[in-house]
């Protein structure tokens, strides 16, 4: 079974600074997908960024980027120029395609990020 | 386009009762997944439906069941409620069969409290 570990339960950073959230995972699979989801107080989970394991290039979405280290099984999220709206719980998630269409997400325990004005 | 709608937003039930939660996916989405979120266990996968068929099920007891209707709306049912069933239940939908190529869109969840 896959496991996802987020070792930072809480983090805080000043507005406009850069912050990195850590995530490690354990799997014997070679092909899989990794995600970062954000859950603000509204409770809705929002996809931030995703990465395919067979792609060596790190994914980037505007101010959000990842550092994917496949050998180390590490998938960290970097938020640049942090904004107050980035305050939320951040979940790292793993997906192994069981077979086409039968995927499920395995989530980490989350990191509560607070952006300080 | 309206997002994923879950009803009700809050629910309080007593041990031993049963409960039904509803999820309306984004229009055109045919895959619906359910997740349970608790402080102790985090987010755990319950089940996934596509075109009215359950394709995948998590490690939950048989008290947890679900179904999907022809209009893609989904319901999940929990029978003989236990205190440990208190949780936020999240529904997510995706357009295509593969939820990687068509990422999951989550609703705001139903907060179930069992007393």
PDB file of N, CA and C in Angstrom, chain B residues 34-111:
ATOM      1  N   UNK B  34     -16.152   9.586  -3.463  1.00  0.00           N
ATOM      2  CA  UNK B  34     -16.474  10.017  -2.098  1.00  0.00           C
ATOM      3  C   UNK B  34     -15.258   9.792  -1.204  1.00  0.00           C
ATOM      4  N   UNK B  35     -15.009  10.772  -0.330  1.00  0.00           N
ATOM      5  CA  UNK B  35     -13.917  10.691   0.629  1.00  0.00           C
ATOM      6  C   UNK B  35     -14.442  11.076   2.006  1.00  0.00           C
ATOM      7  N   UNK B  36     -13.886  10.441   3.032  1.00  0.00           N
ATOM      8  CA  UNK B  36     -14.181  10.782   4.412  1.00  0.00           C
ATOM      9  C   UNK B  36     -12.980  11.507   5.005  1.00  0.00           C
ATOM     10  N   UNK B  37     -13.235  12.628   5.670  1.00  0.00           N
ATOM     11  CA  UNK B  37     -12.150  13.386   6.287  1.00  0.00           C
ATOM     12  C   UNK B  37     -12.391  13.519   7.779  1.00  0.00           C
ATOM     13  N   UNK B  38     -11.467  12.996   8.589  1.00  0.00           N
ATOM     14  CA  UNK B  38     -11.539  13.101  10.044  1.00  0.00           C
ATOM     15  C   UNK B  38     -10.202  13.588  10.564  1.00  0.00           C
ATOM     16  N   UNK B  39     -10.183  14.237  11.740  1.00  0.00           N
ATOM     17  CA  UNK B  39      -8.909  14.692  12.309  1.00  0.00           C
ATOM     18  C   UNK B  39      -7.946  13.540  12.569  1.00  0.00           C
ATOM     19  N   UNK B  40      -8.466  12.386  12.945  1.00  0.00           N
ATOM     20  CA  UNK B  40      -7.603  11.278  13.297  1.00  0.00           C
ATOM     21  C   UNK B  40      -7.087  10.476  12.112  1.00  0.00           C
ATOM     22  N   UNK B  41      -7.936  10.212  11.163  1.00  0.00           N
ATOM     23  CA  UNK B  41      -7.585   9.365  10.012  1.00  0.00           C
ATOM     24  C   UNK B  41      -7.273  10.156   8.758  1.00  0.00           C
ATOM     25  N   UNK B  42      -7.532  11.443   8.771  1.00  0.00           N
ATOM     26  CA  UNK B  42      -7.274  12.251   7.587  1.00  0.00           C
ATOM     27  C   UNK B  42      -8.297  11.976   6.501  1.00  0.00           C
ATOM     28  N   UNK B  43      -7.863  12.072   5.268  1.00  0.00           N
ATOM     29  CA  UNK B  43      -8.740  11.862   4.116  1.00  0.00           C
ATOM     30  C   UNK B  43      -8.624  10.433   3.638  1.00  0.00           C
ATOM     31  N   UNK B  44      -9.751   9.756   3.588  1.00  0.00           N
ATOM     32  CA  UNK B  44      -9.740   8.367   3.159  1.00  0.00           C
ATOM     33  C   UNK B  44     -10.774   8.149   2.065  1.00  0.00           C
ATOM     34  N   UNK B  45     -10.386   7.390   1.069  1.00  0.00           N
ATOM     35  CA  UNK B  45     -11.238   7.086  -0.065  1.00  0.00           C
ATOM     36  C   UNK B  45     -12.336   6.109   0.326  1.00  0.00           C
ATOM     37  N   UNK B  46     -13.561   6.452  -0.059  1.00  0.00           N
ATOM     38  CA  UNK B  46     -14.703   5.582   0.226  1.00  0.00           C
ATOM     39  C   UNK B  46     -15.061   4.733  -0.992  1.00  0.00           C
ATOM     40  N   UNK B  47     -15.490   5.388  -2.063  1.00  0.00           N
ATOM     41  CA  UNK B  47     -15.803   4.672  -3.301  1.00  0.00           C
ATOM     42  C   UNK B  47     -15.896   5.642  -4.474  1.00  0.00           C
ATOM     43  N   UNK B  48     -15.933   5.048  -5.665  1.00  0.00           N
ATOM     44  CA  UNK B  48     -15.992   5.826  -6.898  1.00  0.00           C
ATOM     45  C   UNK B  48     -16.978   5.178  -7.841  1.00  0.00           C
ATOM     46  N   UNK B  49     -17.760   6.017  -8.498  1.00  0.00           N
ATOM     47  CA  UNK B  49     -18.758   5.542  -9.454  1.00  0.00           C
ATOM     48  C   UNK B  49     -18.523   6.191 -10.801  1.00  0.00           C
ATOM     49  N   UNK B  50     -18.799   5.406 -11.827  1.00  0.00           N
ATOM     50  CA  UNK B  50     -18.746   5.926 -13.187  1.00  0.00           C
ATOM     51  C   UNK B  50     -19.886   5.288 -13.955  1.00  0.00           C
ATOM     52  N   UNK B  51     -20.706   6.096 -14.557  1.00  0.00           N
ATOM     53  CA  UNK B  51     -21.864   5.603 -15.327  1.00  0.00           C
ATOM     54  C   UNK B  51     -22.655   4.575 -14.543  1.00  0.00           C
ATOM     55  N   UNK B  52     -22.984   4.918 -13.316  1.00  0.00           N
ATOM     56  CA  UNK B  52     -23.848   4.136 -12.423  1.00  0.00           C
ATOM     57  C   UNK B  52     -23.195   2.859 -11.893  1.00  0.00           C
ATOM     58  N   UNK B  53     -21.921   2.639 -12.185  1.00  0.00           N
ATOM     59  CA  UNK B  53     -21.220   1.437 -11.734  1.00  0.00           C
ATOM     60  C   UNK B  53     -20.158   1.797 -10.696  1.00  0.00           C
ATOM     61  N   UNK B  54     -20.148   1.056  -9.594  1.00  0.00           N
ATOM     62  CA  UNK B  54     -19.079   1.265  -8.621  1.00  0.00           C
ATOM     63  C   UNK B  54     -17.822   0.586  -9.137  1.00  0.00           C
ATOM     64  N   UNK B  55     -16.767   1.376  -9.347  1.00  0.00           N
ATOM     65  CA  UNK B  55     -15.556   0.832  -9.944  1.00  0.00           C
ATOM     66  C   UNK B  55     -14.483   0.562  -8.901  1.00  0.00           C
ATOM     67  N   UNK B  56     -14.560   1.231  -7.770  1.00  0.00           N
ATOM     68  CA  UNK B  56     -13.497   1.111  -6.796  1.00  0.00           C
ATOM     69  C   UNK B  56     -14.076   1.384  -5.417  1.00  0.00           C
ATOM     70  N   UNK B  57     -13.582   0.675  -4.416  1.00  0.00           N
ATOM     71  CA  UNK B  57     -14.108   0.826  -3.061  1.00  0.00           C
ATOM     72  C   UNK B  57     -12.954   0.837  -2.082  1.00  0.00           C
ATOM     73  N   UNK B  58     -13.026   1.705  -1.101  1.00  0.00           N
ATOM     74  CA  UNK B  58     -12.013   1.773  -0.062  1.00  0.00           C
ATOM     75  C   UNK B  58     -12.283   0.765   1.042  1.00  0.00           C
ATOM     76  N   UNK B  59     -11.462   0.833   2.087  1.00  0.00           N
ATOM     77  CA  UNK B  59     -11.560  -0.130   3.181  1.00  0.00           C
ATOM     78  C   UNK B  59     -12.508   0.353   4.268  1.00  0.00           C
ATOM     79  N   UNK B  60     -13.750   0.363   3.961  1.00  0.00           N
ATOM     80  CA  UNK B  60     -14.789   0.750   4.915  1.00  0.00           C
ATOM     81  C   UNK B  60     -15.774  -0.408   5.079  1.00  0.00           C
ATOM     82  N   UNK B  61     -16.394  -0.470   6.255  1.00  0.00           N
ATOM     83  CA  UNK B  61     -17.356  -1.574   6.475  1.00  0.00           C
ATOM     84  C   UNK B  61     -18.573  -1.452   5.569  1.00  0.00           C
ATOM     85  N   UNK B  62     -19.321  -2.537   5.510  1.00  0.00           N
ATOM     86  CA  UNK B  62     -20.478  -2.588   4.628  1.00  0.00           C
ATOM     87  C   UNK B  62     -21.585  -1.616   4.998  1.00  0.00           C
ATOM     88  N   UNK B  63     -21.473  -1.002   6.177  1.00  0.00           N
ATOM     89  CA  UNK B  63     -22.463   0.016   6.563  1.00  0.00           C
ATOM     90  C   UNK B  63     -22.410   1.226   5.636  1.00  0.00           C
ATOM     91  N   UNK B  64     -21.300   1.375   4.959  1.00  0.00           N
ATOM     92  CA  UNK B  64     -21.133   2.486   4.022  1.00  0.00           C
ATOM     93  C   UNK B  64     -21.463   1.987   2.617  1.00  0.00           C
ATOM     94  N   UNK B  65     -22.391   2.608   1.994  1.00  0.00           N
ATOM     95  CA  UNK B  65     -22.773   2.209   0.644  1.00  0.00           C
ATOM     96  C   UNK B  65     -23.078   3.453  -0.179  1.00  0.00           C
ATOM     97  N   UNK B  66     -23.167   3.261  -1.449  1.00  0.00           N
ATOM     98  CA  UNK B  66     -23.472   4.394  -2.309  1.00  0.00           C
ATOM     99  C   UNK B  66     -24.129   3.933  -3.584  1.00  0.00           C
ATOM    100  N   UNK B  67     -24.511   4.898  -4.366  1.00  0.00           N
ATOM    101  CA  UNK B  67     -25.048   4.591  -5.684  1.00  0.00           C
ATOM    102  C   UNK B  67     -24.964   5.836  -6.548  1.00  0.00           C
ATOM    103  N   UNK B  68     -25.083   5.611  -7.830  1.00  0.00           N
ATOM    104  CA  UNK B  68     -25.083   6.725  -8.779  1.00  0.00           C
ATOM    105  C   UNK B  68     -26.264   6.557  -9.710  1.00  0.00           C
ATOM    106  N   UNK B  69     -26.911   7.643  -9.986  1.00  0.00           N
ATOM    107  CA  UNK B  69     -28.099   7.618 -10.834  1.00  0.00           C
ATOM    108  C   UNK B  69     -27.732   7.932 -12.285  1.00  0.00           C
ATOM    109  N   UNK B  70     -28.698   7.759 -13.163  1.00  0.00           N
ATOM    110  CA  UNK B  70     -28.429   7.935 -14.594  1.00  0.00           C
ATOM    111  C   UNK B  70     -28.037   9.379 -14.930  1.00  0.00           C
ATOM    112  N   UNK B  71     -28.407  10.334 -14.082  1.00  0.00           N
ATOM    113  CA  UNK B  71     -28.013  11.731 -14.330  1.00  0.00           C
ATOM    114  C   UNK B  71     -26.683  12.077 -13.647  1.00  0.00           C
ATOM    115  N   UNK B  72     -25.984  11.046 -13.186  1.00  0.00           N
ATOM    116  CA  UNK B  72     -24.670  11.131 -12.542  1.00  0.00           C
ATOM    117  C   UNK B  72     -24.713  11.596 -11.094  1.00  0.00           C
ATOM    118  N   UNK B  73     -25.843  12.035 -10.616  1.00  0.00           N
ATOM    119  CA  UNK B  73     -25.958  12.374  -9.199  1.00  0.00           C
ATOM    120  C   UNK B  73     -25.687  11.128  -8.360  1.00  0.00           C
ATOM    121  N   UNK B  74     -25.088  11.362  -7.208  1.00  0.00           N
ATOM    122  CA  UNK B  74     -24.718  10.219  -6.388  1.00  0.00           C
ATOM    123  C   UNK B  74     -25.212  10.422  -4.963  1.00  0.00           C
ATOM    124  N   UNK B  75     -25.471   9.340  -4.306  1.00  0.00           N
ATOM    125  CA  UNK B  75     -25.807   9.353  -2.885  1.00  0.00           C
ATOM    126  C   UNK B  75     -24.922   8.344  -2.168  1.00  0.00           C
ATOM    127  N   UNK B  76     -24.600   8.675  -0.931  1.00  0.00           N
ATOM    128  CA  UNK B  76     -23.967   7.678  -0.090  1.00  0.00           C
ATOM    129  C   UNK B  76     -24.803   7.516   1.172  1.00  0.00           C
ATOM    130  N   UNK B  77     -24.836   6.311   1.655  1.00  0.00           N
ATOM    131  CA  UNK B  77     -25.650   5.981   2.801  1.00  0.00           C
ATOM    132  C   UNK B  77     -24.772   5.339   3.876  1.00  0.00           C
ATOM    133  N   UNK B  78     -25.012   5.738   5.098  1.00  0.00           N
ATOM    134  CA  UNK B  78     -24.341   5.088   6.214  1.00  0.00           C
ATOM    135  C   UNK B  78     -25.433   4.581   7.154  1.00  0.00           C
ATOM    136  N   UNK B  79     -25.432   3.289   7.412  1.00  0.00           N
ATOM    137  CA  UNK B  79     -26.443   2.705   8.295  1.00  0.00           C
ATOM    138  C   UNK B  79     -25.845   2.460   9.676  1.00  0.00           C
ATOM    139  N   UNK B  80     -26.706   2.322  10.649  1.00  0.00           N
ATOM    140  CA  UNK B  80     -26.297   2.028  12.024  1.00  0.00           C
ATOM    141  C   UNK B  80     -25.108   2.909  12.422  1.00  0.00           C
ATOM    142  N   UNK B  81     -25.355   4.193  12.445  1.00  0.00           N
ATOM    143  CA  UNK B  81     -24.294   5.169  12.690  1.00  0.00           C
ATOM    144  C   UNK B  81     -23.579   4.927  14.012  1.00  0.00           C
ATOM    145  N   UNK B  82     -22.257   5.159  13.965  1.00  0.00           N
ATOM    146  CA  UNK B  82     -21.407   5.079  15.150  1.00  0.00           C
ATOM    147  C   UNK B  82     -20.777   6.453  15.376  1.00  0.00           C
ATOM    148  N   UNK B  83     -20.326   6.681  16.622  1.00  0.00           N
ATOM    149  CA  UNK B  83     -19.722   7.973  16.930  1.00  0.00           C
ATOM    150  C   UNK B  83     -18.545   8.265  16.002  1.00  0.00           C
ATOM    151  N   UNK B  84     -17.808   7.222  15.651  1.00  0.00           N
ATOM    152  CA  UNK B  84     -16.635   7.383  14.796  1.00  0.00           C
ATOM    153  C   UNK B  84     -16.943   7.758  13.366  1.00  0.00           C
ATOM    154  N   UNK B  85     -18.226   7.739  13.011  1.00  0.00           N
ATOM    155  CA  UNK B  85     -18.603   8.140  11.657  1.00  0.00           C
ATOM    156  C   UNK B  85     -18.696   9.657  11.523  1.00  0.00           C
ATOM    157  N   UNK B  86     -18.566  10.359  12.640  1.00  0.00           N
ATOM    158  CA  UNK B  86     -18.564  11.817  12.601  1.00  0.00           C
ATOM    159  C   UNK B  86     -17.383  12.280  11.751  1.00  0.00           C
ATOM    160  N   UNK B  87     -17.671  13.042  10.716  1.00  0.00           N
ATOM    161  CA  UNK B  87     -16.614  13.405   9.764  1.00  0.00           C
ATOM    162  C   UNK B  87     -17.162  14.416   8.768  1.00  0.00           C
ATOM    163  N   UNK B  88     -16.227  14.925   7.969  1.00  0.00           N
ATOM    164  CA  UNK B  88     -16.592  15.710   6.791  1.00  0.00           C
ATOM    165  C   UNK B  88     -16.563  14.746   5.607  1.00  0.00           C
ATOM    166  N   UNK B  89     -17.661  14.639   4.899  1.00  0.00           N
ATOM    167  CA  UNK B  89     -17.742  13.748   3.745  1.00  0.00           C
ATOM    168  C   UNK B  89     -17.667  14.592   2.479  1.00  0.00           C
ATOM    169  N   UNK B  90     -16.643  14.324   1.696  1.00  0.00           N
ATOM    170  CA  UNK B  90     -16.383  15.097   0.486  1.00  0.00           C
ATOM    171  C   UNK B  90     -16.724  14.283  -0.747  1.00  0.00           C
ATOM    172  N   UNK B  91     -17.363  14.940  -1.667  1.00  0.00           N
ATOM    173  CA  UNK B  91     -17.683  14.345  -2.952  1.00  0.00           C
ATOM    174  C   UNK B  91     -16.858  15.059  -4.012  1.00  0.00           C
ATOM    175  N   UNK B  92     -16.419  14.328  -5.014  1.00  0.00           N
ATOM    176  CA  UNK B  92     -15.648  14.922  -6.101  1.00  0.00           C
ATOM    177  C   UNK B  92     -16.107  14.340  -7.425  1.00  0.00           C
ATOM    178  N   UNK B  93     -16.079  15.151  -8.449  1.00  0.00           N
ATOM    179  CA  UNK B  93     -16.460  14.643  -9.759  1.00  0.00           C
ATOM    180  C   UNK B  93     -15.366  14.948 -10.774  1.00  0.00           C
ATOM    181  N   UNK B  94     -15.340  14.155 -11.825  1.00  0.00           N
ATOM    182  CA  UNK B  94     -14.403  14.424 -12.915  1.00  0.00           C
ATOM    183  C   UNK B  94     -15.078  14.104 -14.236  1.00  0.00           C
ATOM    184  N   UNK B  95     -14.571  14.741 -15.269  1.00  0.00           N
ATOM    185  CA  UNK B  95     -15.220  14.674 -16.574  1.00  0.00           C
ATOM    186  C   UNK B  95     -15.007  13.330 -17.243  1.00  0.00           C
ATOM    187  N   UNK B  96     -13.764  12.878 -17.200  1.00  0.00           N
ATOM    188  CA  UNK B  96     -13.422  11.689 -17.960  1.00  0.00           C
ATOM    189  C   UNK B  96     -13.212  10.502 -17.036  1.00  0.00           C
ATOM    190  N   UNK B  97     -12.996   9.374 -17.639  1.00  0.00           N
ATOM    191  CA  UNK B  97     -12.795   8.162 -16.849  1.00  0.00           C
ATOM    192  C   UNK B  97     -11.532   8.247 -16.008  1.00  0.00           C
ATOM    193  N   UNK B  98     -10.498   8.868 -16.569  1.00  0.00           N
ATOM    194  CA  UNK B  98      -9.243   8.963 -15.835  1.00  0.00           C
ATOM    195  C   UNK B  98      -9.195  10.284 -15.090  1.00  0.00           C
ATOM    196  N   UNK B  99      -9.141  10.239 -13.776  1.00  0.00           N
ATOM    197  CA  UNK B  99      -9.177  11.473 -12.997  1.00  0.00           C
ATOM    198  C   UNK B  99      -7.830  12.184 -12.974  1.00  0.00           C
ATOM    199  N   UNK B 100      -6.802  11.624 -13.643  1.00  0.00           N
ATOM    200  CA  UNK B 100      -5.587  12.411 -13.771  1.00  0.00           C
ATOM    201  C   UNK B 100      -5.749  13.407 -14.903  1.00  0.00           C
ATOM    202  N   UNK B 101      -6.172  12.906 -16.061  1.00  0.00           N
ATOM    203  CA  UNK B 101      -6.331  13.797 -17.207  1.00  0.00           C
ATOM    204  C   UNK B 101      -7.457  14.787 -17.017  1.00  0.00           C
ATOM    205  N   UNK B 102      -8.406  14.410 -16.205  1.00  0.00           N
ATOM    206  CA  UNK B 102      -9.512  15.306 -15.892  1.00  0.00           C
ATOM    207  C   UNK B 102      -9.588  15.376 -14.379  1.00  0.00           C
ATOM    208  N   UNK B 103      -8.915  16.341 -13.775  1.00  0.00           N
ATOM    209  CA  UNK B 103      -8.756  16.338 -12.317  1.00  0.00           C
ATOM    210  C   UNK B 103     -10.068  16.371 -11.548  1.00  0.00           C
ATOM    211  N   UNK B 104      -9.991  15.930 -10.320  1.00  0.00           N
ATOM    212  CA  UNK B 104     -11.158  15.921  -9.452  1.00  0.00           C
ATOM    213  C   UNK B 104     -11.554  17.329  -9.045  1.00  0.00           C
ATOM    214  N   UNK B 105     -12.842  17.596  -9.076  1.00  0.00           N
ATOM    215  CA  UNK B 105     -13.411  18.840  -8.577  1.00  0.00           C
ATOM    216  C   UNK B 105     -14.229  18.472  -7.347  1.00  0.00           C
ATOM    217  N   UNK B 106     -13.867  19.062  -6.221  1.00  0.00           N
ATOM    218  CA  UNK B 106     -14.511  18.712  -4.966  1.00  0.00           C
ATOM    219  C   UNK B 106     -15.647  19.670  -4.624  1.00  0.00           C
ATOM    220  N   UNK B 107     -16.610  19.139  -3.869  1.00  0.00           N
ATOM    221  CA  UNK B 107     -17.650  19.968  -3.290  1.00  0.00           C
ATOM    222  C   UNK B 107     -17.204  20.507  -1.939  1.00  0.00           C
ATOM    223  N   UNK B 108     -18.094  21.228  -1.273  1.00  0.00           N
ATOM    224  CA  UNK B 108     -17.783  21.801   0.036  1.00  0.00           C
ATOM    225  C   UNK B 108     -17.991  20.832   1.190  1.00  0.00           C
ATOM    226  N   UNK B 109     -18.510  19.655   0.873  1.00  0.00           N
ATOM    227  CA  UNK B 109     -18.626  18.621   1.886  1.00  0.00           C
ATOM    228  C   UNK B 109     -19.891  18.688   2.713  1.00  0.00           C
ATOM    229  N   UNK B 110     -20.201  17.586   3.349  1.00  0.00           N
ATOM    230  CA  UNK B 110     -21.270  17.500   4.341  1.00  0.00           C
ATOM    231  C   UNK B 110     -20.626  17.159   5.673  1.00  0.00           C
ATOM    232  N   UNK B 111     -20.865  18.007   6.661  1.00  0.00           N
ATOM    233  CA  UNK B 111     -20.328  17.761   8.006  1.00  0.00           C
ATOM    234  C   UNK B 111     -21.344  16.945   8.782  1.00  0.00           C
TER     235      UNK B 111
END
